[in-house]
Amino acid sequence: MPRTPHLTVPDLTGRRAVVTGGAAGIGLGIVRRLAAAGAEVLVPVRNRGRAEDALAQVRREVPGARVRLHDLDLSSLASVAALGRELLAEDEPVHLLVANAGVMTPPSRQETADGFELQLGTNHLGHVALVGHLAPLLVRGRARVTSQVSVAARSGAVHWDDLDWERSYAGGRAYSSSKIALGLFGLELDRRSRAAGWGITSNLAHPGVAPTTLLAARPEMGRERDTPAVRVIRTLSRAGILLGTADSAALPAVLAATSPAASGGRFFGPGGPGHLGGAPAEQTLYRPLRDVAAAQRVWQVSQELVGVDIAAAAHV
């Protein structure tokens, strides 16, 4: 098994972090590293049963870890709003938000509870809504927001002509579109925060390629067995050939969320060959993420779709 690259994480004692998708794979690695640095880590999840076991593992590995579950289904705007109300009632600032959760390439088009294509709704719009509902706490915490994109965002564009893929669904292209949208939103969040003085710093990260559950069997999405791609990825990862592991793939997001050098509008990923694995490092923005006009459009349209006004909430 390849060794996980070293990363020094600053002391996060007294900091509160929220990590979506934090109960398995890359997200669990992020939670473990933040908890080990002293942060209180809130882990919003859909399935509490499996998540309890995962957090118990973190507590065994990190003595004194402060990790706590909350309920969240990113594919339901009502669920996102409920988490927002819960955390606002606790009235504690949020210092770190890692938008990590996602779904990948359902074999057929599926919809969220609100009628959005599943990948658009879960990977992107759910996180936009979460930022909107948590904006007052993010401002109070002068938060670091990290949006987890993907190597799939290297090419393509937001599918504006058919945003919900109702006419010609293609799972891979829809996944890429959702991750490009999330990345553009994260970059625009940083620009808007700087202009308005919200104090939020927003960066992007990508994990490279590593064996996770994204391409594994997901019966609830219509995928009854592991894909051939994930079987190849597992084999290459175990052999230490180019690709990362779940632990190493967590590090770019941790670097983006905690490094003093991650000053906003920056992009981090694995620094190895092809940026598929290896130690985390800053990288050049993928071409689709450089389109400022598209980012402004994503910012406006996404908030309209999910019914939040981040600017207004940031001034509460």
JSON list of N, CA and C in Angstrom, two decimals, residues 4-12 33-34 36-37 251 254-261 279-280:
[
{"chain": "A", "resi": 4, "resn": "THR", "atom": "N", "xyz": [0.82, 7.61, 2.59]},
{"chain": "A", "resi": 4, "resn": "THR", "atom": "CA", "xyz": [0.11, 8.88, 2.46]},
{"chain": "A", "resi": 4, "resn": "THR", "atom": "C", "xyz": [1.12, 10.02, 2.57]},
{"chain": "A", "resi": 5, "resn": "PRO", "atom": "N", "xyz": [1.11, 10.98, 1.64]},
{"chain": "A", "resi": 5, "resn": "PRO", "atom": "CA", "xyz": [2.05, 12.11, 1.73]},
{"chain": "A", "resi": 5, "resn": "PRO", "atom": "C", "xyz": [1.85, 12.88, 3.03]},
{"chain": "A", "resi": 6, "resn": "HIS", "atom": "N", "xyz": [2.93, 13.49, 3.49]},
{"chain": "A", "resi": 6, "resn": "HIS", "atom": "CA", "xyz": [2.88, 14.28, 4.72]},
{"chain": "A", "resi": 6, "resn": "HIS", "atom": "C", "xyz": [2.24, 15.64, 4.45]},
{"chain": "A", "resi": 7, "resn": "LEU", "atom": "N", "xyz": [1.42, 16.09, 5.37]},
{"chain": "A", "resi": 7, "resn": "LEU", "atom": "CA", "xyz": [0.86, 17.44, 5.30]},
{"chain": "A", "resi": 7, "resn": "LEU", "atom": "C", "xyz": [0.74, 17.98, 6.71]},
{"chain": "A", "resi": 8, "resn": "THR", "atom": "N", "xyz": [1.35, 19.12, 6.96]},
{"chain": "A", "resi": 8, "resn": "THR", "atom": "CA", "xyz": [1.23, 19.77, 8.27]},
{"chain": "A", "resi": 8, "resn": "THR", "atom": "C", "xyz": [-0.01, 20.64, 8.28]},
{"chain": "A", "resi": 9, "resn": "VAL", "atom": "N", "xyz": [-0.91, 20.38, 9.21]},
{"chain": "A", "resi": 9, "resn": "VAL", "atom": "CA", "xyz": [-2.15, 21.14, 9.34]},
{"chain": "A", "resi": 9, "resn": "VAL", "atom": "C", "xyz": [-2.03, 22.06, 10.54]},
{"chain": "A", "resi": 10, "resn": "PRO", "atom": "N", "xyz": [-2.35, 23.35, 10.38]},
{"chain": "A", "resi": 10, "resn": "PRO", "atom": "CA", "xyz": [-2.27, 24.29, 11.52]},
{"chain": "A", "resi": 10, "resn": "PRO", "atom": "C", "xyz": [-3.19, 23.87, 12.66]},
{"chain": "A", "resi": 11, "resn": "ASP", "atom": "N", "xyz": [-2.91, 24.36, 13.83]},
{"chain": "A", "resi": 11, "resn": "ASP", "atom": "CA", "xyz": [-3.75, 24.11, 15.00]},
{"chain": "A", "resi": 11, "resn": "ASP", "atom": "C", "xyz": [-5.14, 24.70, 14.76]},
{"chain": "A", "resi": 12, "resn": "LEU", "atom": "N", "xyz": [-6.16, 23.85, 14.87]},
{"chain": "A", "resi": 12, "resn": "LEU", "atom": "CA", "xyz": [-7.53, 24.30, 14.61]},
{"chain": "A", "resi": 12, "resn": "LEU", "atom": "C", "xyz": [-8.38, 24.30, 15.88]},
{"chain": "A", "resi": 33, "resn": "ARG", "atom": "N", "xyz": [-8.43, 14.39, 9.50]},
{"chain": "A", "resi": 33, "resn": "ARG", "atom": "CA", "xyz": [-7.32, 15.34, 9.57]},
{"chain": "A", "resi": 33, "resn": "ARG", "atom": "C", "xyz": [-7.73, 16.62, 10.30]},
{"chain": "A", "resi": 34, "resn": "LEU", "atom": "N", "xyz": [-8.94, 17.11, 10.07]},
{"chain": "A", "resi": 34, "resn": "LEU", "atom": "CA", "xyz": [-9.39, 18.32, 10.76]},
{"chain": "A", "resi": 34, "resn": "LEU", "atom": "C", "xyz": [-9.57, 18.07, 12.25]},
{"chain": "A", "resi": 36, "resn": "ALA", "atom": "N", "xyz": [-8.00, 15.80, 14.03]},
{"chain": "A", "resi": 36, "resn": "ALA", "atom": "CA", "xyz": [-6.68, 15.61, 14.62]},
{"chain": "A", "resi": 36, "resn": "ALA", "atom": "C", "xyz": [-5.98, 16.94, 14.89]},
{"chain": "A", "resi": 37, "resn": "ALA", "atom": "N", "xyz": [-6.35, 17.98, 14.12]},
{"chain": "A", "resi": 37, "resn": "ALA", "atom": "CA", "xyz": [-5.76, 19.31, 14.32]},
{"chain": "A", "resi": 37, "resn": "ALA", "atom": "C", "xyz": [-6.51, 20.11, 15.37]},
{"chain": "A", "resi": 251, "resn": "LEU", "atom": "N", "xyz": [-6.15, 15.12, 0.99]},
{"chain": "A", "resi": 251, "resn": "LEU", "atom": "CA", "xyz": [-5.22, 16.17, 1.39]},
{"chain": "A", "resi": 251, "resn": "LEU", "atom": "C", "xyz": [-5.37, 17.48, 0.63]},
{"chain": "A", "resi": 254, "resn": "VAL", "atom": "N", "xyz": [-7.94, 19.46, 2.40]},
{"chain": "A", "resi": 254, "resn": "VAL", "atom": "CA", "xyz": [-7.44, 19.89, 3.71]},
{"chain": "A", "resi": 254, "resn": "VAL", "atom": "C", "xyz": [-6.48, 21.07, 3.55]},
{"chain": "A", "resi": 255, "resn": "LEU", "atom": "N", "xyz": [-5.60, 20.99, 2.56]},
{"chain": "A", "resi": 255, "resn": "LEU", "atom": "CA", "xyz": [-4.68, 22.09, 2.28]},
{"chain": "A", "resi": 255, "resn": "LEU", "atom": "C", "xyz": [-5.44, 23.36, 1.92]},
{"chain": "A", "resi": 256, "resn": "ALA", "atom": "N", "xyz": [-6.42, 23.24, 1.04]},
{"chain": "A", "resi": 256, "resn": "ALA", "atom": "CA", "xyz": [-7.21, 24.41, 0.63]},
{"chain": "A", "resi": 256, "resn": "ALA", "atom": "C", "xyz": [-7.95, 25.03, 1.80]},
{"chain": "A", "resi": 257, "resn": "ALA", "atom": "N", "xyz": [-8.41, 24.18, 2.72]},
{"chain": "A", "resi": 257, "resn": "ALA", "atom": "CA", "xyz": [-9.23, 24.66, 3.84]},
{"chain": "A", "resi": 257, "resn": "ALA", "atom": "C", "xyz": [-8.41, 25.25, 4.98]},
{"chain": "A", "resi": 258, "resn": "THR", "atom": "N", "xyz": [-7.13, 24.88, 5.09]},
{"chain": "A", "resi": 258, "resn": "THR", "atom": "CA", "xyz": [-6.39, 25.24, 6.30]},
{"chain": "A", "resi": 258, "resn": "THR", "atom": "C", "xyz": [-5.09, 26.00, 6.07]},
{"chain": "A", "resi": 259, "resn": "SER", "atom": "N", "xyz": [-4.50, 25.93, 4.88]},
{"chain": "A", "resi": 259, "resn": "SER", "atom": "CA", "xyz": [-3.18, 26.53, 4.68]},
{"chain": "A", "resi": 259, "resn": "SER", "atom": "C", "xyz": [-3.26, 28.05, 4.67]},
{"chain": "A", "resi": 260, "resn": "PRO", "atom": "N", "xyz": [-2.38, 28.73, 5.40]},
{"chain": "A", "resi": 260, "resn": "PRO", "atom": "CA", "xyz": [-2.34, 30.19, 5.32]},
{"chain": "A", "resi": 260, "resn": "PRO", "atom": "C", "xyz": [-2.06, 30.69, 3.90]},
{"chain": "A", "resi": 261, "resn": "ALA", "atom": "N", "xyz": [-1.42, 29.84, 3.08]},
{"chain": "A", "resi": 261, "resn": "ALA", "atom": "CA", "xyz": [-1.12, 30.24, 1.70]},
{"chain": "A", "resi": 261, "resn": "ALA", "atom": "C", "xyz": [-2.33, 30.18, 0.78]},
{"chain": "A", "resi": 279, "resn": "ALA", "atom": "N", "xyz": [1.44, 14.12, -3.50]},
{"chain": "A", "resi": 279, "resn": "ALA", "atom": "CA", "xyz": [1.29, 15.15, -2.47]},
{"chain": "A", "resi": 279, "resn": "ALA", "atom": "C", "xyz": [0.48, 16.32, -2.99]},
{"chain": "A", "resi": 280, "resn": "PRO", "atom": "N", "xyz": [-0.29, 16.97, -2.13]},
{"chain": "A", "resi": 280, "resn": "PRO", "atom": "CA", "xyz": [-1.13, 18.09, -2.58]},
{"chain": "A", "resi": 280, "resn": "PRO", "atom": "C", "xyz": [-0.29, 19.31, -2.94]}
]
